[in-house]
Coordinates of C-alpha atoms in Angstrom, one line a residue:
X1 CA 3.5 1.5 13.7
X2 CA 5.8 1.5 15.9
X3 CA 7.3 0.7 18.8
X4 CA 6.9 3.7 21.8
X5 CA 10.9 4.0 22.1
X6 CA 10.8 4.5 18.5
X7 CA 11.9 8.4 17.4
X8 CA 8.0 10.0 16.7
X9 CA 8.0 11.2 12.9
X10 CA 4.8 12.7 11.6
X11 CA 3.1 11.0 8.4
X12 CA 1.8 11.4 5.2
X13 CA 0.0 10.1 3.0
X14 CA 2.5 9.0 -0.4
X15 CA 1.4 7.5 -3.2
X16 CA 3.8 5.4 -5.5
X17 CA 3.7 8.3 -7.6
X18 CA 7.0 9.6 -6.8
X19 CA 8.6 6.0 -6.7
X20 CA 8.9 5.8 -10.5
X21 CA 12.6 7.2 -10.2
X22 CA 15.0 4.7 -9.3
X23 CA 17.8 4.0 -6.8
X24 CA 21.5 2.5 -7.6
X25 CA 20.4 -0.3 -6.2
X26 CA 18.8 -3.7 -7.0
X27 CA 15.9 -4.4 -7.9
X28 CA 15.2 -0.8 -8.2
X29 CA 15.4 0.7 -12.0
X30 CA 11.9 -0.7 -13.2
X31 CA 9.7 0.3 -10.4
X32 CA 6.4 -0.7 -11.7
X33 CA 4.1 1.7 -10.5
X34 CA 4.0 5.1 -12.5
X35 CA 2.4 8.4 -10.1
X36 CA -1.4 8.2 -9.6
X37 CA -2.1 11.6 -7.7
X38 CA -0.3 14.0 -5.0
X39 CA -2.2 15.9 -2.6
X40 CA -0.7 17.9 0.3
X41 CA -1.7 21.9 1.1
X42 CA -1.9 23.0 -1.6
X43 CA -4.6 21.0 -2.4
X44 CA -6.5 22.2 0.8
X45 CA -4.9 19.7 3.1
X46 CA -4.8 21.0 6.4
X47 CA -1.0 20.5 6.9
X48 CA 1.7 18.6 5.3
X49 CA 2.7 16.5 8.6
X50 CA -0.1 13.7 8.2
X51 CA 0.1 10.8 10.9
X52 CA -2.8 7.9 9.7
X53 CA -5.4 7.5 7.2
X54 CA -8.9 5.6 6.9
X55 CA -11.6 5.2 4.2
X56 CA -14.9 5.3 6.2
X57 CA -18.0 3.0 5.0
X58 CA -18.8 5.8 2.9
X59 CA -16.0 6.1 0.6
X60 CA -14.7 9.5 2.6
X61 CA -10.6 9.6 3.2
X62 CA -10.2 10.9 6.8
X63 CA -6.6 11.9 7.3
X64 CA -4.5 12.9 10.6
X65 CA -2.6 15.6 10.3
X66 CA -0.9 18.3 13.2
X67 CA -3.6 20.2 12.8
X68 CA -6.7 18.2 13.2
X69 CA -8.5 15.3 11.3
X70 CA -9.2 16.3 7.6
X71 CA -12.0 15.0 5.7
X72 CA -11.3 14.5 1.9
X73 CA -14.2 13.2 -0.4
X74 CA -11.8 13.0 -3.3
X75 CA -12.4 16.7 -4.4
X76 CA -12.3 18.8 -1.3
X77 CA -11.1 18.5 2.6
X78 CA -13.1 19.3 5.7
X79 CA -11.2 20.2 8.8
X80 CA -11.9 19.6 12.2
X81 CA -9.5 21.8 14.5
X82 CA -8.5 22.0 17.9
X83 CA -10.6 24.7 19.9
X84 CA -9.6 25.1 23.1
X85 CA -13.1 26.3 24.7
X86 CA -14.8 23.1 22.9
X87 CA -14.3 20.0 24.9
X88 CA -15.9 18.3 21.9
X89 CA -12.9 19.3 19.5
X90 CA -9.5 17.0 19.2
X91 CA -6.6 18.1 21.5
X92 CA -3.5 18.8 19.0
X93 CA -0.5 16.0 19.0
X94 CA 0.2 12.9 16.8
X95 CA -2.5 10.2 16.2
X96 CA -0.9 7.3 15.3
X97 CA -3.8 5.0 14.3
X98 CA -7.2 5.5 13.3
X99 CA -10.4 2.6 12.8
X100 CA -14.3 2.6 12.2
X101 CA -16.5 0.9 14.0
X102 CA -20.0 -0.8 12.3
X103 CA -22.3 2.5 13.7
X104 CA -19.6 4.5 11.8
X105 CA -17.7 6.1 14.8
X106 CA -13.6 6.7 14.4
X107 CA -11.3 6.0 17.2
X108 CA -8.3 7.2 17.4
X109 CA -5.3 7.1 19.3
X110 CA -2.1 9.3 20.0
X111 CA 0.6 10.5 21.4
X112 CA -1.2 12.5 23.6
X113 CA -2.5 11.2 26.2
X114 CA -5.5 9.0 25.9
X115 CA -7.7 8.2 23.0
X116 CA -10.6 9.7 21.0
X117 CA -14.1 8.5 19.4
X118 CA -15.6 10.9 16.5
X119 CA -19.1 11.2 15.5
X120 CA -18.9 12.0 11.8
X121 CA -23.0 13.1 11.9
X122 CA -22.8 15.0 15.6
X123 CA -19.5 16.5 14.5
X124 CA -18.5 15.8 18.3
X125 CA -15.1 13.7 20.1
X126 CA -15.2 12.2 23.0
X127 CA -11.8 11.9 24.8
X128 CA -10.8 8.6 27.3
X129 CA -8.1 9.0 29.7
X130 CA -5.8 7.4 32.0
X131 CA -7.8 8.4 35.7
X132 CA -5.4 7.3 38.8
X133 CA -7.4 5.2 41.2
X134 CA -10.1 4.8 38.5
X135 CA -10.5 1.2 37.6
X136 CA -12.5 1.7 34.8
X137 CA -10.8 3.9 32.8
X138 CA -7.8 3.3 30.5
X139 CA -5.0 1.7 32.1
X140 CA -1.8 3.3 31.0
X141 CA -0.1 5.2 28.3
X142 CA -0.9 5.1 24.6
X143 CA 1.5 7.4 23.0
X144 CA 3.2 5.7 19.9
X145 CA 0.5 2.7 20.0
X146 CA -2.2 1.3 18.1
X147 CA -5.8 0.3 18.7
X148 CA -7.9 -2.4 16.3
X149 CA -11.7 -3.2 16.7
X150 CA -12.7 -6.9 16.7
X151 CA -15.6 -8.4 15.0
X152 CA -17.9 -7.9 18.1
X153 CA -17.1 -4.0 18.3
X154 CA -15.0 -4.3 21.2
X155 CA -11.8 -1.5 21.0
X156 CA -8.6 -2.7 22.1
X157 CA -5.9 -0.8 22.5
X158 CA -2.0 -1.5 23.2
X159 CA -1.0 0.7 26.3
X160 CA 2.3 0.9 28.4
X161 CA 0.0 -1.1 30.9
X162 CA -1.2 -3.9 29.5
X163 CA -3.6 -4.8 26.8
X164 CA -6.9 -2.6 27.2
X165 CA -10.0 -3.8 26.0
X166 CA -13.0 -1.1 25.7
X167 CA -17.0 -1.6 25.4
X168 CA -17.9 1.3 23.6
X169 CA -22.0 0.5 24.2
X170 CA -21.4 -0.6 28.3
X171 CA -18.5 1.9 28.6
X172 CA -16.6 -0.8 30.1
X173 CA -12.3 -1.2 30.1
X174 CA -10.7 -4.5 30.7
X175 CA -7.0 -5.2 31.7
X176 CA -4.8 -8.2 30.6
X177 CA -1.3 -8.1 31.6
X178 CA 1.3 -10.4 32.2
X179 CA 1.4 -12.5 35.5
X180 CA 4.7 -14.1 36.5
X181 CA 5.2 -18.2 35.9
X182 CA 1.7 -18.0 33.7
X183 CA 2.2 -19.0 30.3
X184 CA -1.0 -18.6 29.4
X185 CA -0.7 -14.6 30.3
X186 CA 1.4 -12.1 28.1
X187 CA 5.0 -12.0 28.0
X188 CA 5.0 -8.1 29.0
X189 CA 2.7 -5.7 30.5
X190 CA 4.2 -3.0 28.1
X191 CA 2.4 -3.3 24.9
X192 CA 4.0 -2.3 21.2
X193 CA 1.4 -3.1 18.6
X194 CA -1.7 -5.2 17.9
X195 CA -3.8 -6.6 15.0
X196 CA -6.6 -9.6 14.6
X197 CA -6.8 -12.3 12.4
X198 CA -10.4 -14.2 11.4
X199 CA -9.3 -17.0 14.1
X200 CA -10.6 -14.5 16.7
X201 CA -7.2 -13.9 17.8
X202 CA -5.2 -11.2 18.7
X203 CA -1.3 -10.7 18.0
X204 CA 0.2 -8.9 19.9
X205 CA 3.9 -7.1 19.9
X206 CA 5.1 -6.8 23.8
X207 CA 8.1 -4.4 24.6
X208 CA 10.1 -7.7 25.6
X209 CA 10.3 -8.4 21.6
X210 CA 7.7 -11.5 21.7
X211 CA 5.3 -11.8 19.5
X212 CA 2.0 -13.1 21.4
X213 CA -1.1 -14.9 20.4
X214 CA -4.5 -13.8 22.4
X215 CA -7.6 -15.8 21.8
X216 CA -10.7 -13.0 22.6
X217 CA -12.6 -15.7 23.8
X218 CA -10.6 -17.9 26.7
X219 CA -8.7 -14.8 27.0
X220 CA -5.7 -16.5 27.4
X221 CA -2.6 -16.4 25.5
X222 CA -2.1 -19.5 23.1
X223 CA 1.4 -19.1 22.0
X224 CA 4.6 -17.1 22.5
X225 CA 7.4 -16.3 19.3
X226 CA 10.6 -14.8 19.7
X227 CA 13.0 -14.1 16.4
X228 CA 15.7 -16.9 17.0
X229 CA 13.2 -19.7 17.6
X230 CA 12.2 -22.3 14.9
X231 CA 9.3 -20.4 13.8
X232 CA 11.2 -17.5 13.2
X233 CA 14.7 -17.9 12.4
X234 CA 17.1 -14.7 12.6
X235 CA 20.1 -13.2 14.6
X236 CA 18.2 -13.5 18.2
X237 CA 21.0 -10.9 19.5
X238 CA 19.3 -8.3 18.0
X239 CA 15.2 -9.6 18.4
X240 CA 13.5 -6.3 17.7
X241 CA 9.7 -6.5 16.4
X242 CA 8.9 -3.6 15.1
X243 CA 5.1 -3.6 13.3
X244 CA 2.5 -6.3 12.8
X245 CA -0.5 -6.3 10.5
X246 CA -3.2 -8.3 8.9
X247 CA -2.9 -9.3 5.1
X248 CA -5.9 -9.9 2.7
X249 CA -5.3 -13.4 2.1
X250 CA -5.4 -15.1 6.2
X251 CA -1.6 -14.1 6.7
X252 CA -0.2 -12.5 9.2
X253 CA 3.0 -9.9 8.6
X254 CA 5.4 -9.1 11.3
X255 CA 8.2 -6.5 10.5
X256 CA 11.3 -7.0 12.1
X257 CA 14.1 -4.7 13.1
X258 CA 16.8 -6.3 12.3
X259 CA 15.5 -9.7 10.2
X260 CA 13.7 -8.8 7.5
X261 CA 9.9 -9.6 7.0
X262 CA 8.0 -12.5 8.8
X263 CA 4.7 -14.0 7.2
X264 CA 2.1 -16.9 9.1
X265 CA -1.0 -18.0 7.6
X266 CA -3.7 -19.0 10.2
X267 CA -5.2 -21.5 8.0
X268 CA -2.3 -23.8 6.4
X269 CA 0.0 -22.5 10.1
X270 CA 2.9 -22.0 7.8
X271 CA 5.7 -19.5 8.3
X272 CA 7.4 -17.2 5.8
X273 CA 10.9 -15.2 5.8
X274 CA 12.3 -12.5 3.2
X275 CA 15.5 -12.3 4.6
X276 CA 18.2 -9.5 2.7
X277 CA 20.1 -10.6 -0.3
X278 CA 22.1 -7.7 -1.2
X279 CA 23.9 -10.0 -4.2
X280 CA 20.5 -11.1 -5.8
X281 CA 18.5 -8.9 -8.1
X282 CA 14.8 -8.2 -7.5
X283 CA 15.3 -9.1 -3.7
X284 CA 14.9 -7.4 -0.5
X285 CA 18.0 -5.1 0.3
X286 CA 17.2 -4.0 3.9
X287 CA 17.1 -5.4 7.1
X288 CA 14.6 -3.5 9.0
X289 CA 10.8 -3.4 8.2
X290 CA 8.6 -0.3 9.2
X291 CA 5.1 -1.5 7.6
X292 CA 3.5 -3.9 5.1
X293 CA 0.2 -3.7 3.1
X294 CA -0.7 -7.3 1.3
X295 CA -3.4 -6.5 -1.0
X296 CA -5.9 -9.1 -2.6
X297 CA -3.6 -10.4 -5.2
X298 CA -1.3 -11.6 -2.2
X299 CA 0.8 -8.9 -3.4
X300 CA 3.3 -7.1 -1.1
X301 CA 3.7 -3.4 -0.4
X302 CA 6.9 -2.8 2.1
X303 CA 7.9 0.3 3.8
X304 CA 11.6 -0.4 4.8
X305 CA 13.3 1.6 7.9
X306 CA 14.4 4.3 5.7
X307 CA 13.8 5.6 2.7
X308 CA 11.6 3.9 -0.1
X309 CA 9.1 1.8 -1.0
X310 CA 9.4 -1.9 -1.9
X311 CA 6.5 -3.7 -4.3
X312 CA 6.9 -7.9 -4.0
X313 CA 5.1 -9.4 -7.0
X314 CA 3.9 -12.6 -5.5
X315 CA 3.6 -14.5 -9.5
X316 CA 7.3 -13.8 -10.4
X317 CA 8.9 -13.7 -6.7
X318 CA 10.2 -10.2 -7.1
X319 CA 10.9 -7.3 -5.6
X320 CA 10.9 -4.0 -6.9
X321 CA 12.6 -1.2 -5.0
X322 CA 12.4 2.5 -5.3
X323 CA 14.6 4.9 -2.9
X324 CA 11.8 7.7 -3.7
X325 CA 10.4 9.4 -1.6
X326 CA 13.5 10.0 0.3
X327 CA 12.0 9.6 3.4
X328 CA 10.5 6.9 5.7
X329 CA 6.5 5.5 4.8
X330 CA 5.1 4.8 8.1
X331 CA 1.6 3.4 6.9
X332 CA -0.2 1.9 4.3
X333 CA -4.2 1.6 3.6
X334 CA -5.6 0.1 0.7
X335 CA -9.7 2.2 -0.7
X336 CA -12.4 0.0 -2.0
X337 CA -11.5 1.0 -5.3
X338 CA -7.9 -1.2 -4.4
X339 CA -6.0 1.8 -5.0
X340 CA -3.3 2.5 -2.3
X341 CA -2.7 5.3 0.0
X342 CA 0.6 5.8 1.8
X343 CA 1.4 7.8 4.8
X344 CA 5.2 9.4 5.1
X345 CA 7.1 12.5 6.3
X346 CA 6.9 15.7 5.5
X347 CA 5.5 14.6 1.6
X348 CA 1.8 14.9 1.3
X349 CA -0.8 12.7 0.1
X350 CA -0.1 9.6 -2.6
X351 CA -2.3 6.7 -4.2
X352 CA -0.9 4.2 -6.6
X353 CA -3.0 1.8 -8.5
X354 CA -1.9 -1.4 -8.5
X355 CA -4.4 -2.8 -10.9
X356 CA -3.8 -1.0 -14.1
X357 CA 0.1 -0.4 -13.2
X358 CA 0.6 2.5 -15.1
X359 CA -1.4 5.1 -15.9
X360 CA -2.5 6.5 -19.4
X361 CA -2.6 10.9 -20.2
X362 CA -5.0 11.9 -22.4
X363 CA -3.7 15.2 -23.2
X364 CA -4.8 18.2 -25.6
X365 CA -3.7 18.3 -28.6
X366 CA -4.3 21.4 -31.1
X367 CA -3.4 19.4 -34.0
X368 CA -6.1 16.4 -33.6
X369 CA -9.7 17.7 -33.2
X370 CA -11.4 14.8 -31.8
X371 CA -8.7 15.1 -28.9
X372 CA -9.6 17.5 -25.8
X373 CA -9.8 21.2 -26.2
X374 CA -8.8 21.4 -23.3
X375 CA -6.3 19.4 -20.6
X376 CA -8.6 20.4 -17.4
X377 CA -11.2 17.8 -16.5
X378 CA -13.6 18.1 -13.9
X379 CA -15.3 14.8 -13.7
X380 CA -16.2 11.7 -15.3
X381 CA -19.1 9.3 -16.0
X382 CA -19.3 6.0 -16.9
X383 CA -22.2 5.7 -19.3
X384 CA -22.4 2.0 -20.8
X385 CA -19.5 -0.9 -20.6
X386 CA -17.2 1.0 -23.1
X387 CA -18.1 4.3 -22.7
X388 CA -17.2 7.4 -20.6
X389 CA -18.1 11.3 -20.3
X390 CA -15.3 13.5 -19.3
X391 CA -16.4 16.6 -18.9
X392 CA -14.6 20.2 -18.1
X393 CA -13.7 23.6 -18.1
X394 CA -14.0 23.9 -21.7
X395 CA -16.5 20.9 -22.9
X396 CA -17.7 17.4 -22.6
X397 CA -16.2 14.5 -24.3
X398 CA -16.8 11.0 -25.1
X399 CA -14.3 8.5 -24.4
X400 CA -14.2 4.6 -25.8
X401 CA -11.8 2.4 -23.9
X402 CA -11.6 0.4 -26.8
X403 CA -10.9 2.2 -29.8
X404 CA -9.2 5.1 -27.4
X405 CA -11.0 7.2 -29.0
X406 CA -12.1 11.0 -27.9
X407 CA -14.9 13.3 -29.5
X408 CA -16.9 16.2 -28.5
X409 CA -20.2 16.2 -26.8
X410 CA -21.9 18.1 -28.7
X411 CA -25.1 19.9 -28.1
X412 CA -25.7 23.0 -31.0
X413 CA -27.9 26.2 -30.4
X414 CA -27.7 28.4 -33.6
X415 CA -25.0 26.8 -34.7
X416 CA -22.0 26.8 -32.0
X417 CA -21.8 24.0 -29.2
X418 CA -23.2 25.1 -25.4
X419 CA -20.8 22.7 -23.9
X420 CA -17.5 25.0 -26.1
X421 CA -16.2 27.7 -23.8
X422 CA -18.4 26.4 -20.6
X423 CA -17.2 25.7 -17.3
X424 CA -19.2 21.7 -16.9
X425 CA -19.4 20.4 -13.6
X426 CA -21.1 17.4 -13.8
X427 CA -22.7 15.1 -16.5
X428 CA -24.8 12.0 -15.2
X429 CA -28.3 10.4 -16.6
X430 CA -31.1 9.3 -14.8
X431 CA -33.3 6.4 -14.5
X432 CA -35.3 7.1 -18.1
X433 CA -31.2 7.8 -20.1
X434 CA -31.7 11.2 -20.2
X435 CA -28.4 13.0 -19.9
X436 CA -28.2 15.8 -17.2
X437 CA -25.3 18.3 -17.4
X438 CA -24.8 20.9 -14.9
X439 CA -23.0 24.3 -16.4
X440 CA -21.7 27.7 -15.1
X441 CA -24.1 28.5 -17.2
X442 CA -27.4 26.6 -16.3
X443 CA -28.7 23.0 -16.1
X444 CA -28.8 21.2 -19.8
X445 CA -30.9 18.3 -20.2
X446 CA -30.6 15.9 -23.2
X447 CA -32.6 13.1 -24.6
X448 CA -30.5 10.6 -26.9
X449 CA -33.5 8.9 -28.4
X450 CA -35.1 11.9 -29.5
X451 CA -32.0 13.5 -29.5
X452 CA -33.8 17.0 -28.1
X453 CA -32.4 19.4 -24.9
X454 CA -33.7 22.0 -22.7
X455 CA -31.5 24.9 -20.9
X456 CA -32.4 25.7 -17.5
X457 CA -31.2 28.9 -16.3
X458 CA -31.4 31.0 -13.4
X459 CA -34.3 34.3 -14.5
X460 CA -33.7 37.0 -12.3
X461 CA -36.7 37.8 -9.9
X462 CA -38.3 34.3 -10.7
X463 CA -38.5 32.2 -7.8
X464 CA -39.2 29.4 -10.1
X465 CA -36.2 29.3 -12.1
X466 CA -33.1 27.6 -11.3
X467 CA -31.8 29.5 -8.2
X468 CA -28.1 29.6 -9.1
X469 CA -24.9 28.1 -11.3
X470 CA -26.2 24.0 -10.8
X471 CA -23.0 22.0 -9.5
X472 CA -24.4 18.7 -9.2
X473 CA -27.4 16.3 -9.6
X474 CA -29.2 13.4 -7.9
X475 CA -32.6 11.6 -8.6
X476 CA -34.1 10.3 -5.9
X477 CA -35.7 6.7 -5.2
X478 CA -39.3 8.4 -6.5
X479 CA -37.6 9.9 -9.0
X480 CA -37.2 13.6 -8.0
X481 CA -34.4 15.5 -9.0
X482 CA -32.4 17.3 -7.1
X483 CA -30.0 20.2 -7.7
X484 CA -27.3 21.5 -5.6
X485 CA -26.0 25.2 -6.6
X486 CA -23.5 27.5 -5.8
X487 CA -25.3 29.8 -3.9
X488 CA -28.7 29.2 -4.4
X489 CA -29.2 26.5 -1.7
X490 CA -30.5 23.1 -3.3
X491 CA -33.6 23.0 -5.9
X492 CA -36.1 20.3 -6.4
X493 CA -37.5 20.0 -10.0
X494 CA -41.3 19.8 -11.1
X495 CA -40.3 17.4 -14.6
X496 CA -44.5 18.3 -15.4
X497 CA -44.1 22.1 -15.0
X498 CA -40.6 22.7 -15.4
X499 CA -40.4 24.3 -12.3
X500 CA -38.2 24.7 -9.5
X501 CA -38.7 24.5 -5.8
X502 CA -35.3 26.1 -3.6
X503 CA -34.6 24.6 -0.5
X504 CA -32.2 27.1 1.9
X505 CA -30.4 27.5 4.9
X506 CA -32.2 29.3 8.0
X507 CA -32.1 29.6 11.3
X508 CA -35.0 26.9 12.4
X509 CA -34.7 23.2 12.5
X510 CA -34.8 20.8 9.1
X511 CA -32.7 23.6 7.2
X512 CA -29.7 22.9 5.1
X513 CA -25.8 24.1 6.2
X514 CA -25.4 26.7 3.6
X515 CA -26.7 28.0 0.4
X516 CA -23.3 27.2 -1.1
X517 CA -23.3 23.5 -1.9
X518 CA -20.5 21.3 -3.1
X519 CA -22.0 18.0 -4.5
X520 CA -24.3 15.6 -3.3
X521 CA -24.2 11.7 -3.4
X522 CA -27.1 8.9 -2.6
X523 CA -26.2 5.8 -0.9
X524 CA -27.8 2.4 -1.6
X525 CA -31.1 2.8 0.6
X526 CA -31.8 6.1 -1.1
X527 CA -30.2 8.5 1.4
X528 CA -29.2 11.7 -0.1
X529 CA -25.4 13.1 1.7
X530 CA -25.1 17.0 0.7
X531 CA -21.3 18.5 0.7
X532 CA -21.3 21.6 1.7
X533 CA -18.2 24.7 2.1
X534 CA -19.1 25.2 5.0
X535 CA -22.0 24.0 6.6
X536 CA -20.6 19.9 6.5

């Protein structure tokens, strides 16, 4: 969220993980969030230079990197790279903002000319750019600027020539600019950054260091603000405005270059101003604010201009600070689970959990037989209000969230636990309460009522057996059982006969993209989505 004259920086997803270590400065010695997750090229990220991040309506995390657009499902990455022979691919460059419309299309702006739309279903990009002499095209350069989508689906773009709107249905552009001696127009035509509120307005930072409120219905500016005014007190000789973002509680947050952080509530019409107080503990210490995110509780995540991060706890009125990471954080998002994702320069992907504030780590202890037989945990399944099942490379385990007790979930054959020494990829229950466990040696079902189990294995030359090693399970809305496999395609189990039908990749229509399926999920409408190693 930087003005066009600001030095272009690489973006990264940084989480509050590194931030646990503190700085020799006020309000930082007890930064209250430990690390949750760190992701880099070692985990499959296409490039450690990442620019912006988005979570779509399906839960996928999208990261724009210097090598393309990455889709992350929590386990694996799919990368959409530039292909010079294919006009439907993304051009290389910096991409500063992303937004998803109501149809699931992702829109992106970047330092390369213009902006893009991306259809995740068709896996195609469309490039929109400035065309001199064509009034129905982008009006000017976007560069280090952003786009937003309003409630009606219009795309709004900050450009060097004015505020552009784009109707993706009609494919029509409109341009709004500064008009001399007309206070109902923008203060300047060079637009730096924009955001929407819930009152049908667009808040616009201009290159003239003004903050304008543009009404979408009337297409007129209803207010102009500058630093040094009654509403925004500060040093008017240093009026730089840096970023603007919509909060979770009718708040608009404005980061300045030299005057701290401003907030405005669109319901109460009240302003708030956080200024540096270097003589007081648990206070803001930086003059410049790069970006701010407000969570649902009203707490603030603040990235200053420079190193580190602040967390403002609204209940106590305290700022907590850490100077780690030693780089500038550029953007935040909050995903549907409440987890915070951060982007920053040359680090990788990080997340924080602001709800729990700390992570309980359970490790293998050879002296305690009720604990994990391995620290390698692949997944988990919430089987009840106080019970989780963990599956990993050396067993399946029950975990009681009240007693904190962990015990192996055992199924014995010939006196030996069939999960011990076995890689176990997934544990789930179906609508009848039957457990399904996908293991490296086959598919296991377990009936907790009758305490009986069945082991489905791949049998060579038997086309009605499990086709290959299973890795995920889905029960469709008709009660049918679908199993994804490593190399055998997609299997459908007939529960009455115990026989499988395999659906494998072929060159015709209505085919899966590859036989190497990574996993499956079912959405609220019953649609099953299949993720593969190379076929999408």
